[in-house]
Amino acid sequence: MTESLLLSAPAASSSGTPGPAERVLPLRRPGRWAAAVIVLVLVSQASHGLITNPFYQWDRFAYWFLRPVVLDGLLITLQVTAYSAVLGLAGGVLLALGRLSGNVVLRSVTWTYIWLFRSVPLIVVLLFLYNFSALYPTLSVGVPFGPAFFTFDESRLATDIVVAVVALSLCEAAYAAEIVRAGVLSVDQGQHEAAAALGLPRRYQFARIVFPQALRSIVPSYVNQLIGLLKATSLVFYVSLLDLFGSVQSLASTYPGDVVPLLLVATVWYVILTSLVSVVQFYVERYYARGALRTMPPTPLQQARAHLRDLRIRFRKETAP
């Protein structure tokens, strides 16, 4: 029986190349191709409707896209996002350290802060701070229940952009604190013990050893939170600050026939900004992955080159005689 099987097996050619019967055929995947065709049809229909529907008024979209009033609102959006992101992350680090502290007072106060600002909607915080001068017309720094060293008018200090940045930073710090705390807890306990064995002060242990390793877990989550912050800036319109959405909303009330193209202008700008943040996120994650991965993840350009190379190799194999 064994001998007959060996005799019936196709013989290889004298040159060492496999015969026609030995060629490995690729696995057929009809379901995958059918799904790809369905998706392409749906995308084509959606694109055709988006381009040909006159209700979108693409000519008006092109007119408004780079208008100075829209770009001014975009600049305010970027300013509010940048200030709130930096202050929110700094506050989140301090709150996370308070949550991880051995002091029961610090743990209780930071936990209460995080619980409060994660429970209250952002629009409520914005409106409350916007009307804060009605509760406290003047603010002072001094001895509690004693003399004041500095006194200033709150209404002059709390401009619209200051109110927006403070409100967003307060809420952002509460979410960033949990992200930072989760990142610190993800660091292996042996790293903490090794840092303590070196005799380093606690602040150096955190800044030089623990926190850089925690950034690998912090960066993806915080960038996701940053994208949410970028979109949340659209709420500052309710405190009389004309950001990108506020400018578009104001123009839409003045030009009611251009409501849809103006909304498309805001949509495209938000998509561009979030895409840029995602690109930055990729390279920051790649930077902090140097000490944890044997090989660095390929960049999008490297992935495209590898994909084209695989396609050329597959085409040569399939067309080879």
CSV table of C-alpha atoms in Angstrom, one decimal:
chain,number,residue,atom,x,y,z
A,1,MET,CA,0.0,0.0,0.0
A,2,THR,CA,2.8,2.4,0.8
A,3,GLU,CA,4.6,1.5,-2.3
A,4,SER,CA,1.6,2.3,-4.5
A,5,LEU,CA,1.1,5.7,-2.9
A,6,LEU,CA,4.7,6.6,-3.5
A,7,LEU,CA,4.5,5.5,-7.1
A,8,SER,CA,1.3,7.5,-7.7
A,9,ALA,CA,2.8,10.7,-6.3
A,10,PRO,CA,3.7,13.3,-8.9
A,11,ALA,CA,7.4,13.4,-9.6
A,12,ALA,CA,9.4,16.6,-9.3
A,13,SER,CA,11.1,17.9,-12.3
A,14,SER,CA,14.9,17.5,-12.8
A,15,SER,CA,15.4,21.2,-12.1
A,16,GLY,CA,14.1,20.9,-8.6
A,17,THR,CA,11.0,23.0,-9.1
A,18,PRO,CA,7.6,21.5,-8.1
A,19,GLY,CA,5.4,20.1,-10.8
A,20,PRO,CA,1.9,21.4,-11.7
A,21,ALA,CA,0.2,19.0,-9.3
A,22,GLU,CA,2.3,20.2,-6.3
A,23,ARG,CA,1.4,23.9,-6.6
A,24,VAL,CA,-0.3,25.2,-3.5
A,25,LEU,CA,-3.6,26.9,-4.4
A,26,PRO,CA,-4.8,29.8,-2.2
A,27,LEU,CA,-7.8,29.2,0.0
A,28,ARG,CA,-11.0,30.4,-1.6
A,29,ARG,CA,-13.0,32.9,0.6
A,30,PRO,CA,-16.2,33.7,-1.2
A,31,GLY,CA,-17.8,35.2,2.0
A,32,ARG,CA,-15.0,37.7,2.4
A,33,TRP,CA,-15.3,38.8,-1.3
A,34,ALA,CA,-19.1,39.0,-1.1
A,35,ALA,CA,-18.8,41.2,2.1
A,36,ALA,CA,-16.3,43.4,0.4
A,37,VAL,CA,-18.5,43.9,-2.7
A,38,ILE,CA,-21.5,44.8,-0.5
A,39,VAL,CA,-19.4,47.3,1.5
A,40,LEU,CA,-18.1,48.9,-1.8
A,41,VAL,CA,-21.6,49.2,-3.2
A,42,LEU,CA,-22.9,50.9,0.0
A,43,VAL,CA,-19.9,53.2,0.1
A,44,SER,CA,-20.4,54.1,-3.6
A,45,GLN,CA,-24.1,54.8,-3.1
A,46,ALA,CA,-23.4,57.0,0.0
A,47,SER,CA,-20.6,58.9,-1.8
A,48,HIS,CA,-22.8,59.4,-4.9
A,49,GLY,CA,-25.6,60.8,-2.8
A,50,LEU,CA,-23.2,63.0,-0.9
A,51,ILE,CA,-21.8,64.5,-4.1
A,52,THR,CA,-24.8,64.8,-6.3
A,53,ASN,CA,-27.5,65.9,-3.7
A,54,PRO,CA,-27.9,69.7,-4.3
A,55,PHE,CA,-29.2,70.1,-0.7
A,56,TYR,CA,-25.6,70.0,0.6
A,57,GLN,CA,-24.7,73.1,-1.4
A,58,TRP,CA,-21.0,72.3,-1.9
A,59,ASP,CA,-20.4,75.6,-3.5
A,60,ARG,CA,-21.5,77.4,-0.3
A,61,PHE,CA,-19.4,75.0,1.7
A,62,ALA,CA,-16.3,76.0,-0.3
A,63,TYR,CA,-17.2,79.6,0.3
A,64,TRP,CA,-17.5,79.4,4.1
A,65,PHE,CA,-14.7,76.9,4.7
A,66,LEU,CA,-11.8,79.4,4.9
A,67,ARG,CA,-13.7,82.5,5.8
A,68,PRO,CA,-12.0,84.6,8.5
A,69,VAL,CA,-14.9,84.4,10.9
A,70,VAL,CA,-14.7,80.6,10.8
A,71,LEU,CA,-10.9,80.6,11.1
A,72,ASP,CA,-11.2,82.9,14.1
A,73,GLY,CA,-13.6,80.5,15.8
A,74,LEU,CA,-11.2,77.6,14.9
A,75,LEU,CA,-8.3,79.5,16.6
A,76,ILE,CA,-10.4,79.9,19.8
A,77,THR,CA,-11.2,76.2,19.7
A,78,LEU,CA,-7.5,75.3,19.5
A,79,GLN,CA,-6.6,77.7,22.3
A,80,VAL,CA,-9.3,76.5,24.7
A,81,THR,CA,-8.4,72.9,23.9
A,82,ALA,CA,-4.7,73.4,24.4
A,83,TYR,CA,-5.0,75.3,27.7
A,84,SER,CA,-7.6,72.8,29.1
A,85,ALA,CA,-5.6,69.8,28.0
A,86,VAL,CA,-2.4,71.0,29.7
A,87,LEU,CA,-4.2,72.2,32.9
A,88,GLY,CA,-6.4,69.1,33.0
A,89,LEU,CA,-3.5,66.7,32.7
A,90,ALA,CA,-1.5,68.6,35.3
A,91,GLY,CA,-4.5,68.6,37.7
A,92,GLY,CA,-5.1,64.9,36.9
A,93,VAL,CA,-1.6,64.0,37.9
A,94,LEU,CA,-1.9,65.8,41.2
A,95,LEU,CA,-5.3,64.2,41.8
A,96,ALA,CA,-4.0,60.7,40.9
A,97,LEU,CA,-1.1,61.2,43.4
A,98,GLY,CA,-3.6,62.2,46.0
A,99,ARG,CA,-5.7,59.1,45.3
A,100,LEU,CA,-2.5,56.9,45.7
A,101,SER,CA,-1.3,58.8,48.8
A,102,GLY,CA,-1.2,57.2,52.2
A,103,ASN,CA,-2.7,60.3,53.7
A,104,VAL,CA,-6.4,59.6,54.4
A,105,VAL,CA,-7.3,63.3,54.1
A,106,LEU,CA,-5.7,63.6,50.6
A,107,ARG,CA,-7.4,60.4,49.5
A,108,SER,CA,-10.8,61.5,50.7
A,109,VAL,CA,-10.6,65.0,49.2
A,110,THR,CA,-9.3,63.9,45.8
A,111,TRP,CA,-11.9,61.1,45.7
A,112,THR,CA,-14.7,63.6,46.4
A,113,TYR,CA,-13.4,66.0,43.8
A,114,ILE,CA,-13.3,63.2,41.1
A,115,TRP,CA,-16.7,61.9,42.1
A,116,LEU,CA,-18.3,65.4,42.0
A,117,PHE,CA,-16.9,66.5,38.6
A,118,ARG,CA,-17.5,63.2,36.9
A,119,SER,CA,-21.1,63.4,38.1
A,120,VAL,CA,-22.0,66.9,37.1
A,121,PRO,CA,-22.5,67.6,33.3
A,122,LEU,CA,-20.0,70.0,31.7
A,123,ILE,CA,-22.7,72.4,30.5
A,124,VAL,CA,-23.8,72.8,34.2
A,125,VAL,CA,-20.2,73.6,35.3
A,126,LEU,CA,-19.9,76.1,32.4
A,127,LEU,CA,-23.1,77.9,33.3
A,128,PHE,CA,-22.4,77.8,37.0
A,129,LEU,CA,-19.0,79.5,36.5
A,130,TYR,CA,-20.4,81.9,34.0
A,131,ASN,CA,-22.7,83.2,36.8
A,132,PHE,CA,-20.1,82.8,39.5
A,133,SER,CA,-19.8,86.6,39.9
A,134,ALA,CA,-23.4,86.7,41.2
A,135,LEU,CA,-22.4,84.5,44.1
A,136,TYR,CA,-18.9,86.0,44.8
A,137,PRO,CA,-18.5,89.5,43.4
A,138,THR,CA,-15.0,89.7,44.9
A,139,LEU,CA,-12.4,87.1,45.7
A,140,SER,CA,-9.7,87.5,48.3
A,141,VAL,CA,-6.6,85.6,49.5
A,142,GLY,CA,-5.7,85.8,53.2
A,143,VAL,CA,-6.2,84.2,56.6
A,144,PRO,CA,-9.4,82.2,56.9
A,145,PHE,CA,-11.9,84.1,59.1
A,146,GLY,CA,-9.2,86.9,59.3
A,147,PRO,CA,-7.7,89.7,57.2
A,148,ALA,CA,-7.4,89.5,53.4
A,149,PHE,CA,-4.0,90.1,51.8
A,150,PHE,CA,-5.3,90.4,48.2
A,151,THR,CA,-8.7,91.3,46.9
A,152,PHE,CA,-9.8,91.5,43.3
A,153,ASP,CA,-12.9,91.8,41.2
A,154,GLU,CA,-14.1,88.4,39.9
A,155,SER,CA,-16.1,89.9,37.1
A,156,ARG,CA,-13.0,91.5,35.5
A,157,LEU,CA,-10.9,88.4,35.9
A,158,ALA,CA,-13.4,85.9,34.7
A,159,THR,CA,-13.5,86.6,30.9
A,160,ASP,CA,-15.4,84.3,28.6
A,161,ILE,CA,-12.2,82.4,27.6
A,162,VAL,CA,-11.1,82.1,31.2
A,163,VAL,CA,-14.5,80.7,32.3
A,164,ALA,CA,-14.4,78.2,29.4
A,165,VAL,CA,-10.8,77.0,30.2
A,166,VAL,CA,-11.4,76.8,33.9
A,167,ALA,CA,-14.6,74.8,33.5
A,168,LEU,CA,-13.1,72.4,31.0
A,169,SER,CA,-10.0,72.0,33.0
A,170,LEU,CA,-11.9,71.2,36.2
A,171,CYS,CA,-13.9,68.4,34.5
A,172,GLU,CA,-10.9,67.2,32.4
A,173,ALA,CA,-8.8,66.8,35.6
A,174,ALA,CA,-11.3,64.5,37.1
A,175,TYR,CA,-11.2,62.1,34.1
A,176,ALA,CA,-7.4,62.5,33.6
A,177,ALA,CA,-6.8,61.6,37.3
A,178,GLU,CA,-8.4,58.1,36.8
A,179,ILE,CA,-6.4,57.6,33.6
A,180,VAL,CA,-3.2,58.5,35.3
A,181,ARG,CA,-4.0,56.4,38.3
A,182,ALA,CA,-4.7,53.4,36.1
A,183,GLY,CA,-1.5,53.9,34.2
A,184,VAL,CA,0.5,54.0,37.5
A,185,LEU,CA,-1.1,50.9,38.8
A,186,SER,CA,-0.3,49.1,35.5
A,187,VAL,CA,3.4,49.4,36.2
A,188,ASP,CA,4.8,46.2,37.6
A,189,GLN,CA,5.3,46.2,41.4
A,190,GLY,CA,8.8,45.0,40.9
A,191,GLN,CA,9.6,48.4,39.3
A,192,HIS,CA,8.5,50.2,42.4
A,193,GLU,CA,10.6,47.9,44.6
A,194,ALA,CA,13.6,48.3,42.4
A,195,ALA,CA,13.3,52.1,42.5
A,196,ALA,CA,13.0,52.0,46.3
A,197,ALA,CA,16.0,49.7,46.5
A,198,LEU,CA,18.2,52.2,44.6
A,199,GLY,CA,17.5,54.6,47.5
A,200,LEU,CA,16.0,57.3,45.3
A,201,PRO,CA,13.6,59.8,46.8
A,202,ARG,CA,9.9,59.2,46.2
A,203,ARG,CA,9.6,62.1,43.7
A,204,TYR,CA,12.5,60.8,41.6
A,205,GLN,CA,11.0,57.2,41.7
A,206,PHE,CA,7.8,58.6,40.3
A,207,ALA,CA,9.3,61.0,37.8
A,208,ARG,CA,12.2,58.9,36.5
A,209,ILE,CA,11.0,55.3,36.7
A,210,VAL,CA,7.3,54.8,37.4
A,211,PHE,CA,5.7,57.6,35.3
A,212,PRO,CA,7.6,57.0,32.1
A,213,GLN,CA,6.5,53.4,32.1
A,214,ALA,CA,3.0,54.4,33.0
A,215,LEU,CA,2.8,56.7,30.0
A,216,ARG,CA,2.5,53.6,27.7
A,217,SER,CA,-0.9,53.0,29.3
A,218,ILE,CA,-1.8,56.7,29.8
A,219,VAL,CA,-1.2,58.0,26.3
A,220,PRO,CA,-3.9,56.0,24.4
A,221,SER,CA,-6.6,56.7,27.0
A,222,TYR,CA,-5.7,60.3,27.5
A,223,VAL,CA,-5.6,61.0,23.7
A,224,ASN,CA,-9.0,59.5,23.5
A,225,GLN,CA,-10.1,61.8,26.3
A,226,LEU,CA,-8.4,64.7,24.5
A,227,ILE,CA,-10.5,64.0,21.4
A,228,GLY,CA,-13.6,64.2,23.5
A,229,LEU,CA,-12.3,67.5,25.0
A,230,LEU,CA,-11.8,68.9,21.5
A,231,LYS,CA,-15.5,68.2,20.7
A,232,ALA,CA,-16.7,69.3,24.1
A,233,THR,CA,-15.4,72.8,23.4
A,234,SER,CA,-18.5,73.3,21.2
A,235,LEU,CA,-20.4,73.8,24.5
A,236,VAL,CA,-18.5,77.0,25.3
A,237,PHE,CA,-20.9,78.7,22.9
A,238,TYR,CA,-23.4,78.8,25.8
A,239,VAL,CA,-21.1,81.1,27.7
A,240,SER,CA,-20.9,83.6,24.9
A,241,LEU,CA,-17.6,82.4,23.5
A,242,LEU,CA,-17.6,82.1,19.7
A,243,ASP,CA,-15.5,79.1,19.0
A,244,LEU,CA,-15.7,77.1,15.8
A,245,PHE,CA,-19.2,75.8,16.6
A,246,GLY,CA,-20.3,79.1,18.0
A,247,SER,CA,-19.2,80.9,14.9
A,248,VAL,CA,-21.0,78.4,12.6
A,249,GLN,CA,-24.1,78.6,14.8
A,250,SER,CA,-24.0,82.4,14.7
A,251,LEU,CA,-23.6,82.4,10.9
A,252,ALA,CA,-26.4,79.9,10.5
A,253,SER,CA,-28.8,82.2,12.3
A,254,THR,CA,-27.8,85.1,10.1
A,255,TYR,CA,-27.9,83.0,6.8
A,256,PRO,CA,-30.6,80.4,7.4
A,257,GLY,CA,-30.3,79.2,3.8
A,258,ASP,CA,-26.7,78.0,4.5
A,259,VAL,CA,-27.4,75.9,7.6
A,260,VAL,CA,-26.4,72.6,6.1
A,261,PRO,CA,-23.1,73.8,4.4
A,262,LEU,CA,-22.1,75.6,7.6
A,263,LEU,CA,-22.7,72.4,9.6
A,264,LEU,CA,-20.6,70.6,7.1
A,265,VAL,CA,-17.8,73.2,7.6
A,266,ALA,CA,-17.8,72.5,11.3
A,267,THR,CA,-17.9,68.8,10.8
A,268,VAL,CA,-15.0,68.8,8.4
A,269,TRP,CA,-12.8,71.0,10.6
A,270,TYR,CA,-13.5,68.7,13.6
A,271,VAL,CA,-12.6,65.6,11.6
A,272,ILE,CA,-9.4,67.3,10.5
A,273,LEU,CA,-8.4,68.2,14.0
A,274,THR,CA,-9.2,64.8,15.5
A,275,SER,CA,-7.3,63.1,12.7
A,276,LEU,CA,-4.2,65.2,13.4
A,277,VAL,CA,-4.5,64.3,17.1
A,278,SER,CA,-4.7,60.6,16.2
A,279,VAL,CA,-1.6,60.9,14.1
A,280,VAL,CA,0.3,62.5,17.0
A,281,GLN,CA,-1.1,59.7,19.2
A,282,PHE,CA,0.4,57.1,17.0
A,283,TYR,CA,3.9,58.6,17.0
A,284,VAL,CA,3.8,59.2,20.8
A,285,GLU,CA,2.8,55.6,21.5
A,286,ARG,CA,5.5,54.5,19.1
A,287,TYR,CA,8.1,56.6,21.0
A,288,TYR,CA,7.1,55.2,24.5
A,289,ALA,CA,7.0,51.6,23.1
A,290,ARG,CA,10.8,51.5,22.5
A,291,GLY,CA,11.7,49.8,25.8
A,292,ALA,CA,8.8,47.3,25.7
A,293,LEU,CA,8.7,45.9,22.2
A,294,ARG,CA,11.4,44.0,20.3
A,295,THR,CA,10.5,45.6,17.0
A,296,MET,CA,8.9,49.0,16.6
A,297,PRO,CA,5.4,49.1,15.1
A,298,PRO,CA,5.6,50.2,11.4
A,299,THR,CA,4.5,53.7,10.4
A,300,PRO,CA,1.6,54.1,8.0
A,301,LEU,CA,4.1,54.7,5.1
A,302,GLN,CA,6.0,51.6,6.0
A,303,GLN,CA,2.7,49.6,6.1
A,304,ALA,CA,1.8,50.9,2.7
A,305,ARG,CA,5.2,49.9,1.2
A,306,ALA,CA,4.9,46.5,2.8
A,307,HIS,CA,1.4,46.0,1.4
A,308,LEU,CA,2.5,47.0,-2.1
A,309,ARG,CA,5.5,44.7,-1.9
A,310,ASP,CA,3.2,41.8,-0.9
A,311,LEU,CA,0.9,42.5,-3.8
A,312,ARG,CA,3.8,42.5,-6.3
A,313,ILE,CA,5.1,39.2,-4.9
A,314,ARG,CA,1.7,37.6,-5.0
A,315,PHE,CA,1.2,38.9,-8.6
A,316,ARG,CA,4.5,37.4,-9.7
A,317,LYS,CA,3.6,34.0,-8.2
A,318,GLU,CA,0.2,33.9,-9.8
A,319,THR,CA,1.5,34.9,-13.2
A,320,ALA,CA,4.6,32.7,-13.1
A,321,PRO,CA,4.5,29.8,-15.7
